[in-house]
XYZ file of C-alpha atoms in Angstrom:
608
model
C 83.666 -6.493 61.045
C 82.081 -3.657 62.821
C 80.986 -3.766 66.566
C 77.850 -3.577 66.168
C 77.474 -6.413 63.456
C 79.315 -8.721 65.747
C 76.949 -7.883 68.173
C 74.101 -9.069 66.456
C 75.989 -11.952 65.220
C 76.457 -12.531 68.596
C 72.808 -12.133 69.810
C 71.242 -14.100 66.768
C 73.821 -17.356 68.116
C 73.100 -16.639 71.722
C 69.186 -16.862 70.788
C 69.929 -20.276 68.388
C 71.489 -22.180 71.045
C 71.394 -23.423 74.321
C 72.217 -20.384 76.687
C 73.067 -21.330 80.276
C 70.797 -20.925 83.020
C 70.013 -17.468 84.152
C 70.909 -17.882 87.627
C 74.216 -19.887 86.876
C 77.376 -17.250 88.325
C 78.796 -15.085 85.215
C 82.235 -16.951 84.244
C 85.152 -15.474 85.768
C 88.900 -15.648 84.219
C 89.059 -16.739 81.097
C 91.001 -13.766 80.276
C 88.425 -12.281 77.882
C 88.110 -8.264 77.657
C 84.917 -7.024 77.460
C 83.645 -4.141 74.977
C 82.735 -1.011 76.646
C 78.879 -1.540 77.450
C 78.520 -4.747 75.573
C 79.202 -7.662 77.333
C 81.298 -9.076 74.667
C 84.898 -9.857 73.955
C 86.786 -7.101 72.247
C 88.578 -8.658 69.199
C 90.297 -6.835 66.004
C 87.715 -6.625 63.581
C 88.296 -8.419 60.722
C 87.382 -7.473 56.867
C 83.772 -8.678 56.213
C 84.779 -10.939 53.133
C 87.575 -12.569 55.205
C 85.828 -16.187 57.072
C 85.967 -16.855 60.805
C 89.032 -19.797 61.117
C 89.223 -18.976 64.327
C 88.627 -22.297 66.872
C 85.717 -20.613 68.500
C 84.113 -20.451 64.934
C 83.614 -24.731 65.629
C 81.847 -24.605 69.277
C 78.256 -23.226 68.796
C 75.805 -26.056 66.942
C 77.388 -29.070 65.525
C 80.277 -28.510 63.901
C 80.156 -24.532 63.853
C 76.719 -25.103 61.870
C 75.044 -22.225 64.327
C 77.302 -19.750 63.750
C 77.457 -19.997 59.621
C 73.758 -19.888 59.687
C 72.603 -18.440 62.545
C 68.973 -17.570 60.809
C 68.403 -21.370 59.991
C 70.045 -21.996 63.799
C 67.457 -19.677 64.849
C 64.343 -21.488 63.424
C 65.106 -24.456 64.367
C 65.751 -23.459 67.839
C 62.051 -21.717 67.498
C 60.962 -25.167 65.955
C 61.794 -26.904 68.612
C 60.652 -25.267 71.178
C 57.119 -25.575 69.391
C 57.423 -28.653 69.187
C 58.276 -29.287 72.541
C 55.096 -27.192 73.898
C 52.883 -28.921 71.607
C 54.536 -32.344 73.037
C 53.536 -31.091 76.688
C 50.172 -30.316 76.091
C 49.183 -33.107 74.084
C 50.498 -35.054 76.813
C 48.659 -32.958 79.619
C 45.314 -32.766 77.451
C 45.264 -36.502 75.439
C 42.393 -38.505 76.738
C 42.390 -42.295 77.563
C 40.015 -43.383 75.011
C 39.888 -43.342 71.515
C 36.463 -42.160 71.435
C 37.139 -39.260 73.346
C 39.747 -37.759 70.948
C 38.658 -34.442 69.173
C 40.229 -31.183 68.553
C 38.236 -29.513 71.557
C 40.085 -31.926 73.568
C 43.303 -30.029 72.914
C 42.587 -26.383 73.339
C 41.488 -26.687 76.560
C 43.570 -25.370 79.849
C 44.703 -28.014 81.977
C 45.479 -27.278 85.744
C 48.507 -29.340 86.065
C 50.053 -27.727 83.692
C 49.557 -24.110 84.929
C 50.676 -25.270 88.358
C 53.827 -27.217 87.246
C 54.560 -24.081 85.177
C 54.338 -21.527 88.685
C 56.380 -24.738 90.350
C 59.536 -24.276 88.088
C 59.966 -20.671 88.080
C 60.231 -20.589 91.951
C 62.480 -23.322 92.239
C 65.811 -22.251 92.585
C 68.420 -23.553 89.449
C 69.706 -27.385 90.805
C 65.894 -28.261 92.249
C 64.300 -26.950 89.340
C 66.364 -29.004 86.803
C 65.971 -31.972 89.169
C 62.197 -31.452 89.108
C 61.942 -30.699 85.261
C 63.293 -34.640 84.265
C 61.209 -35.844 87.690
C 57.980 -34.466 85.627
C 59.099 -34.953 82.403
C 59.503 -39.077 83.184
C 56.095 -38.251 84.830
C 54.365 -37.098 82.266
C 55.434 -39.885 80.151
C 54.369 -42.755 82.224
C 50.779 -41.443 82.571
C 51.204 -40.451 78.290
C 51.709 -44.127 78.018
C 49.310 -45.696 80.584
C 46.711 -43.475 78.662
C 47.657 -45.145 75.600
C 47.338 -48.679 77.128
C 44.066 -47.544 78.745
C 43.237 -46.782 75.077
C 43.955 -50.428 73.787
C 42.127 -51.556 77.101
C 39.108 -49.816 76.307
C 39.149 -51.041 72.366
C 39.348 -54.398 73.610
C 37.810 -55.274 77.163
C 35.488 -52.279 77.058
C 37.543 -50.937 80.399
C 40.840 -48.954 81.918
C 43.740 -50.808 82.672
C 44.154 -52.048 85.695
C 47.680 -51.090 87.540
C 47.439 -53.893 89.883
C 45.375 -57.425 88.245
C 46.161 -56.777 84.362
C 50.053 -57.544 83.986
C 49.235 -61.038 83.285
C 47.302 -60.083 80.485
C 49.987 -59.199 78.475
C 51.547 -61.443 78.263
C 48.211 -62.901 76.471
C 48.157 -60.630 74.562
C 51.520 -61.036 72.907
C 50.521 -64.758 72.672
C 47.250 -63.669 70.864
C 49.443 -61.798 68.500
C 52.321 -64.718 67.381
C 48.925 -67.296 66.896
C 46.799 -64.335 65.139
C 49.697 -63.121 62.721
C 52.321 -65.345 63.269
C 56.127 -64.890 65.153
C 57.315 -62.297 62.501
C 54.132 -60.168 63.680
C 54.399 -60.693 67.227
C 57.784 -59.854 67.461
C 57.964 -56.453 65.273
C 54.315 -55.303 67.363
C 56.939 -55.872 70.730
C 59.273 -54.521 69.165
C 57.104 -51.282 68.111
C 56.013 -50.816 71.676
C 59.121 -51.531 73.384
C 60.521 -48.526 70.890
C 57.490 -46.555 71.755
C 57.422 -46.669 75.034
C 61.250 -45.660 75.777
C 60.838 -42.770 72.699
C 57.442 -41.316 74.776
C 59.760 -41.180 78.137
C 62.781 -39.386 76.093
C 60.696 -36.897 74.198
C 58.742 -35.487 77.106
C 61.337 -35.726 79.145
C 63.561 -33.580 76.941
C 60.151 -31.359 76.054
C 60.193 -30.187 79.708
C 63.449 -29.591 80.347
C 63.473 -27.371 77.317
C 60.314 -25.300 78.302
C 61.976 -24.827 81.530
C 64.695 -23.567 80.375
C 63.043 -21.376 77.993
C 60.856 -20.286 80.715
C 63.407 -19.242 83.081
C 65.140 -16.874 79.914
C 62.070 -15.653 79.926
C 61.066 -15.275 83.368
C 59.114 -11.930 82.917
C 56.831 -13.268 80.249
C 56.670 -16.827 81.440
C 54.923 -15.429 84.871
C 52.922 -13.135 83.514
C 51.409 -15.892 81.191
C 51.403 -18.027 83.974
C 49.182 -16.027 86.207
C 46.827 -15.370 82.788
C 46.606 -19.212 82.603
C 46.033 -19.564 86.000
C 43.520 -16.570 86.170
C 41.806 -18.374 83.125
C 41.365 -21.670 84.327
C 39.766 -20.482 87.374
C 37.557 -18.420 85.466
C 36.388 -21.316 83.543
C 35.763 -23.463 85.849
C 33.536 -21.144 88.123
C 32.063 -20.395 85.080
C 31.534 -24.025 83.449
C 32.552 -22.875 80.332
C 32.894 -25.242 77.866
C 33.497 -25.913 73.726
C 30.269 -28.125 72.660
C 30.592 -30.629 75.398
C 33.955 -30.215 76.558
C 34.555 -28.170 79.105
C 37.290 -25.379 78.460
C 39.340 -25.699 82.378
C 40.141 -29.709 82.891
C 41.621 -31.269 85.675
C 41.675 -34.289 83.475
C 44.942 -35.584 84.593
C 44.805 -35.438 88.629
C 41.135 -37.184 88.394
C 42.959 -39.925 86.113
C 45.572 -40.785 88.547
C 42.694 -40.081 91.724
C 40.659 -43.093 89.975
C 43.973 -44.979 89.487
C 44.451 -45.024 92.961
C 41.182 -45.634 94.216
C 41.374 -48.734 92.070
C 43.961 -49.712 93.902
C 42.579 -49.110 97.087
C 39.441 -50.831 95.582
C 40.847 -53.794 94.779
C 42.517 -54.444 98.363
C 39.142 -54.168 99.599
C 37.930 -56.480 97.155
C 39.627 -59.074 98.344
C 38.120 -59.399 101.999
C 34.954 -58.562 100.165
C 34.916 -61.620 97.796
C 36.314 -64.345 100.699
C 33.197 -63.291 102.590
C 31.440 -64.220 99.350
C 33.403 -67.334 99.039
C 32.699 -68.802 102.201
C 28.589 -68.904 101.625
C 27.485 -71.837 99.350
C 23.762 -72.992 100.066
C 24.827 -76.884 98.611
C 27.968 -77.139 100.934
C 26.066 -79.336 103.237
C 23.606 -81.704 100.584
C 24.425 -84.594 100.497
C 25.444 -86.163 97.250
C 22.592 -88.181 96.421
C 20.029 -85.443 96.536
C 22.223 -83.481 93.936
C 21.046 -83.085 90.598
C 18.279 -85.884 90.873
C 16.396 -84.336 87.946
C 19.163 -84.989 85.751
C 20.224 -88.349 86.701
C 21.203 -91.041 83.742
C 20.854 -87.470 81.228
C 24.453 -86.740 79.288
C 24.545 -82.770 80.199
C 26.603 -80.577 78.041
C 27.657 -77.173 79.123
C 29.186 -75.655 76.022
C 30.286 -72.208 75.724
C 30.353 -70.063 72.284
C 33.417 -67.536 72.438
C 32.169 -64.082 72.023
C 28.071 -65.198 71.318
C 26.934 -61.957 72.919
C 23.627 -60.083 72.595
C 24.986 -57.823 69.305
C 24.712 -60.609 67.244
C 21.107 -60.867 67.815
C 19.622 -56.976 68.238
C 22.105 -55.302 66.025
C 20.294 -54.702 62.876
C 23.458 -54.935 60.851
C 23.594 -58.799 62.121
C 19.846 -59.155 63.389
C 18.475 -60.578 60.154
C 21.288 -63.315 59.371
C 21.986 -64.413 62.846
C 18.056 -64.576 63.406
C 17.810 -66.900 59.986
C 20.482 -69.351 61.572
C 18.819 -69.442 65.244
C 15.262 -70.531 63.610
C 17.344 -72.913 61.324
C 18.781 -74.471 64.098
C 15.649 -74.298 66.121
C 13.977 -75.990 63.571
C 16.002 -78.592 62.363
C 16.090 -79.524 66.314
C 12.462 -79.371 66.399
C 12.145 -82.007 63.609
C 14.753 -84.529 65.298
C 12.380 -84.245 68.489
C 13.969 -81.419 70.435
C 12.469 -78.674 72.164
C 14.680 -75.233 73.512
C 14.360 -72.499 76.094
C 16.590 -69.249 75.779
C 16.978 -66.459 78.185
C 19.665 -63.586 79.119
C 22.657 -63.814 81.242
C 24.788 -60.784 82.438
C 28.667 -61.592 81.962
C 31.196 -59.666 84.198
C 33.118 -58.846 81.299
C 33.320 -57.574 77.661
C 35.651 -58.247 74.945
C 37.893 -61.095 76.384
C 38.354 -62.733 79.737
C 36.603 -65.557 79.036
C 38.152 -67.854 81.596
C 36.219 -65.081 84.251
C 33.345 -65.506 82.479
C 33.482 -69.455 82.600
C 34.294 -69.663 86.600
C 31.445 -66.716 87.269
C 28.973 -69.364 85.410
C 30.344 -72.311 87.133
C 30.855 -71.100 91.066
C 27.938 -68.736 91.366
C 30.528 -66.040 92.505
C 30.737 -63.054 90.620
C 34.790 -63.576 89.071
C 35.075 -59.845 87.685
C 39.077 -60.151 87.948
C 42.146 -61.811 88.276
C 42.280 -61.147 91.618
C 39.276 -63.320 92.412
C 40.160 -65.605 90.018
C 43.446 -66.487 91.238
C 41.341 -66.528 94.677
C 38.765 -68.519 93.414
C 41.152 -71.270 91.697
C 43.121 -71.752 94.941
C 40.041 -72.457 97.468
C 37.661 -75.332 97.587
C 34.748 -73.573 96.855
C 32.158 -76.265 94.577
C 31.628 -75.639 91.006
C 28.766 -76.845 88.903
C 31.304 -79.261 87.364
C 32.715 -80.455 90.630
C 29.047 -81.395 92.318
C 27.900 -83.431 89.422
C 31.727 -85.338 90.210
C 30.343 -85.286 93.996
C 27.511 -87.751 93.228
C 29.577 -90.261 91.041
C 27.130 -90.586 88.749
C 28.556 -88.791 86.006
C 32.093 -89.029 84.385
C 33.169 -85.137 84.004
C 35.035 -84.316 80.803
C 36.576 -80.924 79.675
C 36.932 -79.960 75.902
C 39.188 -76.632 75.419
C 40.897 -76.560 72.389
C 41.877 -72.920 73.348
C 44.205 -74.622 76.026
C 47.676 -74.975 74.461
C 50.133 -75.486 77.872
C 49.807 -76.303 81.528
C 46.257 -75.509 82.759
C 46.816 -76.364 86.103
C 43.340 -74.721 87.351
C 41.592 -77.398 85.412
C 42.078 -79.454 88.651
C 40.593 -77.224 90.660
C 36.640 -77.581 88.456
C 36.477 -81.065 88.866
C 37.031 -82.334 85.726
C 37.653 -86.518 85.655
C 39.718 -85.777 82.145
C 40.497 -82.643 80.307
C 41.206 -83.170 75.914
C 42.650 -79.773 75.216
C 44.176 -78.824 71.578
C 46.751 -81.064 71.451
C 44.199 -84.202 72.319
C 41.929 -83.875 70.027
C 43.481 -85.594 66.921
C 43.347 -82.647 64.853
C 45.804 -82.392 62.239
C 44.515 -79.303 60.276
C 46.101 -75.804 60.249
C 45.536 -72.526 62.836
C 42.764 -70.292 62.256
C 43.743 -67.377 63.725
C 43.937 -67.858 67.608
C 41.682 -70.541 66.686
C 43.785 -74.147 66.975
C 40.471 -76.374 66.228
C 37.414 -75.693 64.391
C 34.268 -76.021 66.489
C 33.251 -78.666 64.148
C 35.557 -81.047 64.552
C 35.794 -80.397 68.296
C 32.114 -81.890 68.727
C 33.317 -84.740 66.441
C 36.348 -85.115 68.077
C 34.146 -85.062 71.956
C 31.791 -87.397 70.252
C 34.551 -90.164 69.000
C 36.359 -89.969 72.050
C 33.490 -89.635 75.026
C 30.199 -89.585 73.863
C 30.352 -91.810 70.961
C 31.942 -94.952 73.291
C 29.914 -98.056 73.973
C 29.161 -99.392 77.585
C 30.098 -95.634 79.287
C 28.349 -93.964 82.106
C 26.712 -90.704 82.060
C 28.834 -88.092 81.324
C 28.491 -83.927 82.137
C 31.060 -82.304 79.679
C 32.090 -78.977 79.392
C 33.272 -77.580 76.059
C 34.381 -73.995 74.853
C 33.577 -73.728 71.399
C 36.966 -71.266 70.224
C 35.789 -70.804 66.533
C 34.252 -67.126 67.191
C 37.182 -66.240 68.729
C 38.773 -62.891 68.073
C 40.084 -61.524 65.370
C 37.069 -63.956 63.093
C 39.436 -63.776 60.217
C 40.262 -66.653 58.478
C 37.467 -68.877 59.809
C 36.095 -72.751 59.023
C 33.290 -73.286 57.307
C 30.415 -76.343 57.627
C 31.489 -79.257 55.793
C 29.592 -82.951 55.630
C 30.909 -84.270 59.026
C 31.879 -87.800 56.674
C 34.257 -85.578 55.588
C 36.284 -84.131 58.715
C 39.177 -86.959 59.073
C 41.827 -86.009 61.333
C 41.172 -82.190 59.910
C 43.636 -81.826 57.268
C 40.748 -80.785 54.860
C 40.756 -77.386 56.587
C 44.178 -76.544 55.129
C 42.105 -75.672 52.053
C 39.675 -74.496 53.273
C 41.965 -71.613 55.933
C 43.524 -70.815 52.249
C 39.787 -69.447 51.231
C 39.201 -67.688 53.860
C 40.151 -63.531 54.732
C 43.321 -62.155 55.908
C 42.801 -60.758 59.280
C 45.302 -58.032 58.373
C 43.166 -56.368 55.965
C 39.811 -57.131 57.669
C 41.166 -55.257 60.462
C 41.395 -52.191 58.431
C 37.781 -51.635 58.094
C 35.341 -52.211 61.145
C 32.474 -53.187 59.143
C 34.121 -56.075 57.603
C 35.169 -56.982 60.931
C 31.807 -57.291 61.942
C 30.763 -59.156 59.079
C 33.104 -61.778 59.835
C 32.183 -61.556 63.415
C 28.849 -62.554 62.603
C 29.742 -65.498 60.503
C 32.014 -67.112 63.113
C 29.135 -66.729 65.220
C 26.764 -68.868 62.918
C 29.597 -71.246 62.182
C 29.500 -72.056 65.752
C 25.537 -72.173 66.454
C 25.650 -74.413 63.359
C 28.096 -77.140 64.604
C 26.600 -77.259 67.770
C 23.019 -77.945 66.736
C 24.088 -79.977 63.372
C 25.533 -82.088 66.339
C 22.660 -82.436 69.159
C 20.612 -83.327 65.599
C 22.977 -85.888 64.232
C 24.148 -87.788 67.701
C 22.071 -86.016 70.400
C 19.175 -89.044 71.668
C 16.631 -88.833 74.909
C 19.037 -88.220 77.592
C 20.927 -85.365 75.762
C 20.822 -81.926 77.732
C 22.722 -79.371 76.773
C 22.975 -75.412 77.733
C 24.564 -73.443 75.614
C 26.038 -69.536 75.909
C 28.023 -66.894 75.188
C 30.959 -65.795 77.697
C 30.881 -62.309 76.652
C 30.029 -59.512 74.279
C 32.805 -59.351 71.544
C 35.362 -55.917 71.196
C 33.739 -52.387 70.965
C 34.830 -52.275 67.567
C 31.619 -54.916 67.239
C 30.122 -53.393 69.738
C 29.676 -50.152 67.822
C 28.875 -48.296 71.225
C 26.679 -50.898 72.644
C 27.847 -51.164 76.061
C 25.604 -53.637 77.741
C 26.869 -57.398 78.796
C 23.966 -59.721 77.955
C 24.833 -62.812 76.471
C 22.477 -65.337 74.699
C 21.693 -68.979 77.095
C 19.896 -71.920 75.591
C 18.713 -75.262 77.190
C 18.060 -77.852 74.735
C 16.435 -81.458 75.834
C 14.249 -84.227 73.667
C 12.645 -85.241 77.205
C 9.888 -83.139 77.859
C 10.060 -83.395 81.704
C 13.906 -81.435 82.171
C 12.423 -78.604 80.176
C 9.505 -78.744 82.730
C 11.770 -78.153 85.506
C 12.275 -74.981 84.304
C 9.082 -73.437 83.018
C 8.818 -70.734 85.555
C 11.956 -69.571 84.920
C 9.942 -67.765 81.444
C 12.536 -68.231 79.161
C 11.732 -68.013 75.134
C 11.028 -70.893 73.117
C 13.067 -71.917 70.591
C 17.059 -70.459 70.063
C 16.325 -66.950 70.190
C 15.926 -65.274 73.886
C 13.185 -62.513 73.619
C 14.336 -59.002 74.402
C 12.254 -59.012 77.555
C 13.400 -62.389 77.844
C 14.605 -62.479 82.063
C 17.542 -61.135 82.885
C 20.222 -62.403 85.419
C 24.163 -61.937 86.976
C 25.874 -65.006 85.134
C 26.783 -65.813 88.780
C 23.070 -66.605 90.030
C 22.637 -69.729 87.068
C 24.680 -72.191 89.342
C 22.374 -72.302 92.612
C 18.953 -71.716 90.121
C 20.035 -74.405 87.981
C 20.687 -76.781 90.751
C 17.479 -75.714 92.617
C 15.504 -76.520 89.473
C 16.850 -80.054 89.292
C 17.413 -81.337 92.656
C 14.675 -83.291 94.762
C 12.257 -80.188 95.607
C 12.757 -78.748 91.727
């Protein structure tokens, strides 16, 4: 073999593999003669036909593999270099929601990249390796709190939150095993856990290879550093941008800026909200001039999972939903009912329902778990707890969606509390959903309101049939017919797989809208069948459902009813200018979920 073939066998395996660091010291006695202005060992040269046994032939590349084919060792060094650079930038350029994903979002030139870059190359060799896995592990944590932000945003209509939202997912993974079963829950942990650690890895290894590659290169890598650089400045003065996306982006230091005002935010929130807490204009009325207007009346709070203000305006919905509110307003009508309907603001979209339930019920606005958790461990009064305070009603919780310890049901008030496992339902799962609303209003009418020789009683009941994911869900059958609720086994056998309604968002919020009627419709078949004079109930939503129902609405009204036969606890409320009938008008009034408590006590105590 000739010297200068060698040598570019040499140079093509030096290229394919991994060459030390520039700035390492060149290796001193190991005894190896150098050509004469070559660099290289001097060896006999061997007859081209004759193959390399020698032990060196083994080192470069797995099993010698780099030097037998050093062109194919070559492109996939060049390969994966790409691939690593690509791996960087999506990184450094992917957005935190879904709907913000499109190819101008990746040929843009990101500051935090250029700067990182210029970082690198000045570092000298042990600091700049140590600083290379430091941002590579970096870059990977904010790659995957962007992705969670994603799933935040797809469900709850919001970012993540570093400091309140742990708890929720542990939810979620509950949500999962009920909605698909154990098998499903498990391999979706499974799939993130594997995820999550492959994200870290891969960028990780991604940097440390452009580094590397950079500091080979050290020449070019400034020179396009400084162009970068030079660019992004350019830019920005400039405010150029590709349709609506600007070209320069700073994307990724305003992320983590906003992350850590959150944090900051939240702290503050905290004195904020106990200076909230402490001012309640009832503290001090004495119990019998509570709720006078409502005294001997049966009062139902019920809330309808997800029965936000899509299901009414959106036109794909409007026309069917509309059909079942005048239904029910009707058939009400004719049993000697009459109904007000308004708007209510919810602090939250998509889930978080148990915010949206103690926001209606303590007049404070319960935006997190933060206040929650502060809200559920003080003594502030509830709705529920000041009808307890007169003792003149018995207070009764119905929450089928409650399958463990609920130990914050002490702190609303509530005399008794039938949750899924109390209910004598013997039927199957639907979905998240354990009982269908249906035979949760039979099941609160055997058991409480049904009973001879009882007192008054104030109830509040979640209805969980319009839960999410609305896939397989009950339908109306002739209440004769509900038994202890094994007659839904058939009927969860004809109804969709949530696994392939999930695939297309327009069945989704078909089904959506169908849960929501199932639920309007037990409720009202119920006030018509057992409901007499001293029935009141209000009825709402919690929240707007997901943004995949949403389909970019991003307002927070949800749908609130009052329904009474006697005309004079409607009258307490005629200046409030609520709709007749089921439907709210869409200039119906407007308020914060957290103002109903002290207006709705206003209305019916002694000066109301």
């Amino acid at each position: 073999m000739s010297l200068f073939t060698r040598s570019r066998q040499q140079s093509d395996t030096t290229e394919g593999g991994a060459e030390p660091d520039d700035d390492a010291p060149a290796r001193e006695g190991t005894g190896e003669q150098a050509g004469p202005g070559t660099g290289e060992r001097a060896e006999p040269e061997k007859p081209e036909t004759e193959p390399d046994t020698s032990p060196d032939a083994a080192r470069p590349g797995w099993f010698g593999w780099r030097r037998r084919w050093p062109r194919t060792a070559r492109g996939v060094t060049v390969g994966a270099s790409v691939l690593a650079g690509a791996l960087v930038l999506f990184a450094l350029l992917v957005p935190n929601r879904t709907e913000k994903i499109e190819f101008a979002s990746f040929v843009r030139v990101p500051a935090e990249g250029v700067l990182l870059a210029g970082l690198l190359l000045a570092l000298p060799p042990k600091p700049r390796r140590i600083m290379a896995v430091v941002s590579g592990l970096a870059l990977g944590l904010l790659t995957v709190l962007k992705f969670v932000d994603m799933g935040f945003y797809q469900v709850l209509a919001r970012p993540f939150d570093l400091v309140l939202d742990w708890i929720l997912l542990d939810d979620a993974t509950d949500f999962l095993r009920e909605s698909f079963g154990r098998t499903g829950q498990v391999l979706a942990v499974i799939a993130v856990v594997v995820l999550f650690v492959a994200v870290l890895v891969l960028t990780t290894l991604a940097v440390v290879r452009l580094t590397n590659l950079m500091v080979r290169h050290r020449p070019v890598a400034a020179r396009t550093t400084l162009i970068l650089g030079t660019a992004w400045i350019t830019c920005m003065t400039l405010g150029l941008q590709i349709g609506t996306v600007p070209i320069a982006t700073k994307g990724n230091a305003e992320f983590l800026g906003n992350r850590v005002e959150q944090v900051r935010a939240g702290l503050r929130d905290t004195r904020i909200f106990q200076k909230q807490a402490a001012v309640d204009a009832f503290a001090k009325t004495p119990p019998d001039q509570l709720l006078t207007g409502l005294r001997g009346k049966d009062v139902l709070f019920t809330f309808i999972e997800s029965y936000g203000r899509v299901a009414i305006d959106d036109p794909a919905m409007a026309e069917q939903t509309d059909a079942a509110l005048k239904e029910g307003t009707g058939r009400l009508k004719a049993a000697g009912f009459a109904s007000r309907s308004g708007w209510l603001r919810s602090p939250v979209t998509g889930a978080g329902s148990w915010l949206a339930h103690s926001t209606f019920l303590s007049g404070l606005w319960i935006k997190n778990q933060q206040r929650y958790r502060s809200l559920t461990t003080s003594d502030r009064m509830t709705l529920t707890k000041y009808f307890g305070k007169t003792g003149a009603w018995r207070t009764v919780g119905v929450v089928p969606g409650v399958r463990r310890a609920w130990p914050e049901g002490k702190f609303f008030g509530l005399d008794h509390i039938y949750d899924s496992e109390h209910l004598g339902y013997h039927g199957p799962y639907f979905s998240w959903t354990p009982v269908p609303d249906q035979f949760s209003m039979e099941a609160f009418q055997r058991l409480e309101h049904g009973r001879k020789d009882r007192e008054p009683i104030m109830a509040e009941i979640i209805l969980a049939s319009s839960h999410n994911p609305w896939s397989p869900i009950a339908r109306m059958i002739d209440w004769e017919d509900l038994g202890d609720g094994s007659v839904f086994h058939r009927i969860k056998k004809e109804g969709t797989d949530p696994a392939e309604v999930w695939k297309d968002p327009e069945k989704v919020r078909a089904e959506y809208r169908k849960a929501i009627e199932y639920s309007l419709r037990s409720l009202t078949e119920w006030v018509e069948r057992y409901g007499d004079e001293d029935t009141v109930l209000v009825f709402l939503g919690d929240h707007q459902p997901v943004p995949t129902v949403l389909a970019g609405d991003t307002g927070k009204d949800v749908p609130i009813s009052i329904v009474a036969k006697d005309p004079k606890v409607l009258d307490r409320v005629a200046d409030w200018g609520w709709s007749d009938g089921l439907k709210p008008a869409p200039d119906a009034p407007r308020w914060g979920m957290d103002k109903f408590r002290d207006r709705f006590m206003t209305a019916y105590g002694p000066q109301g």
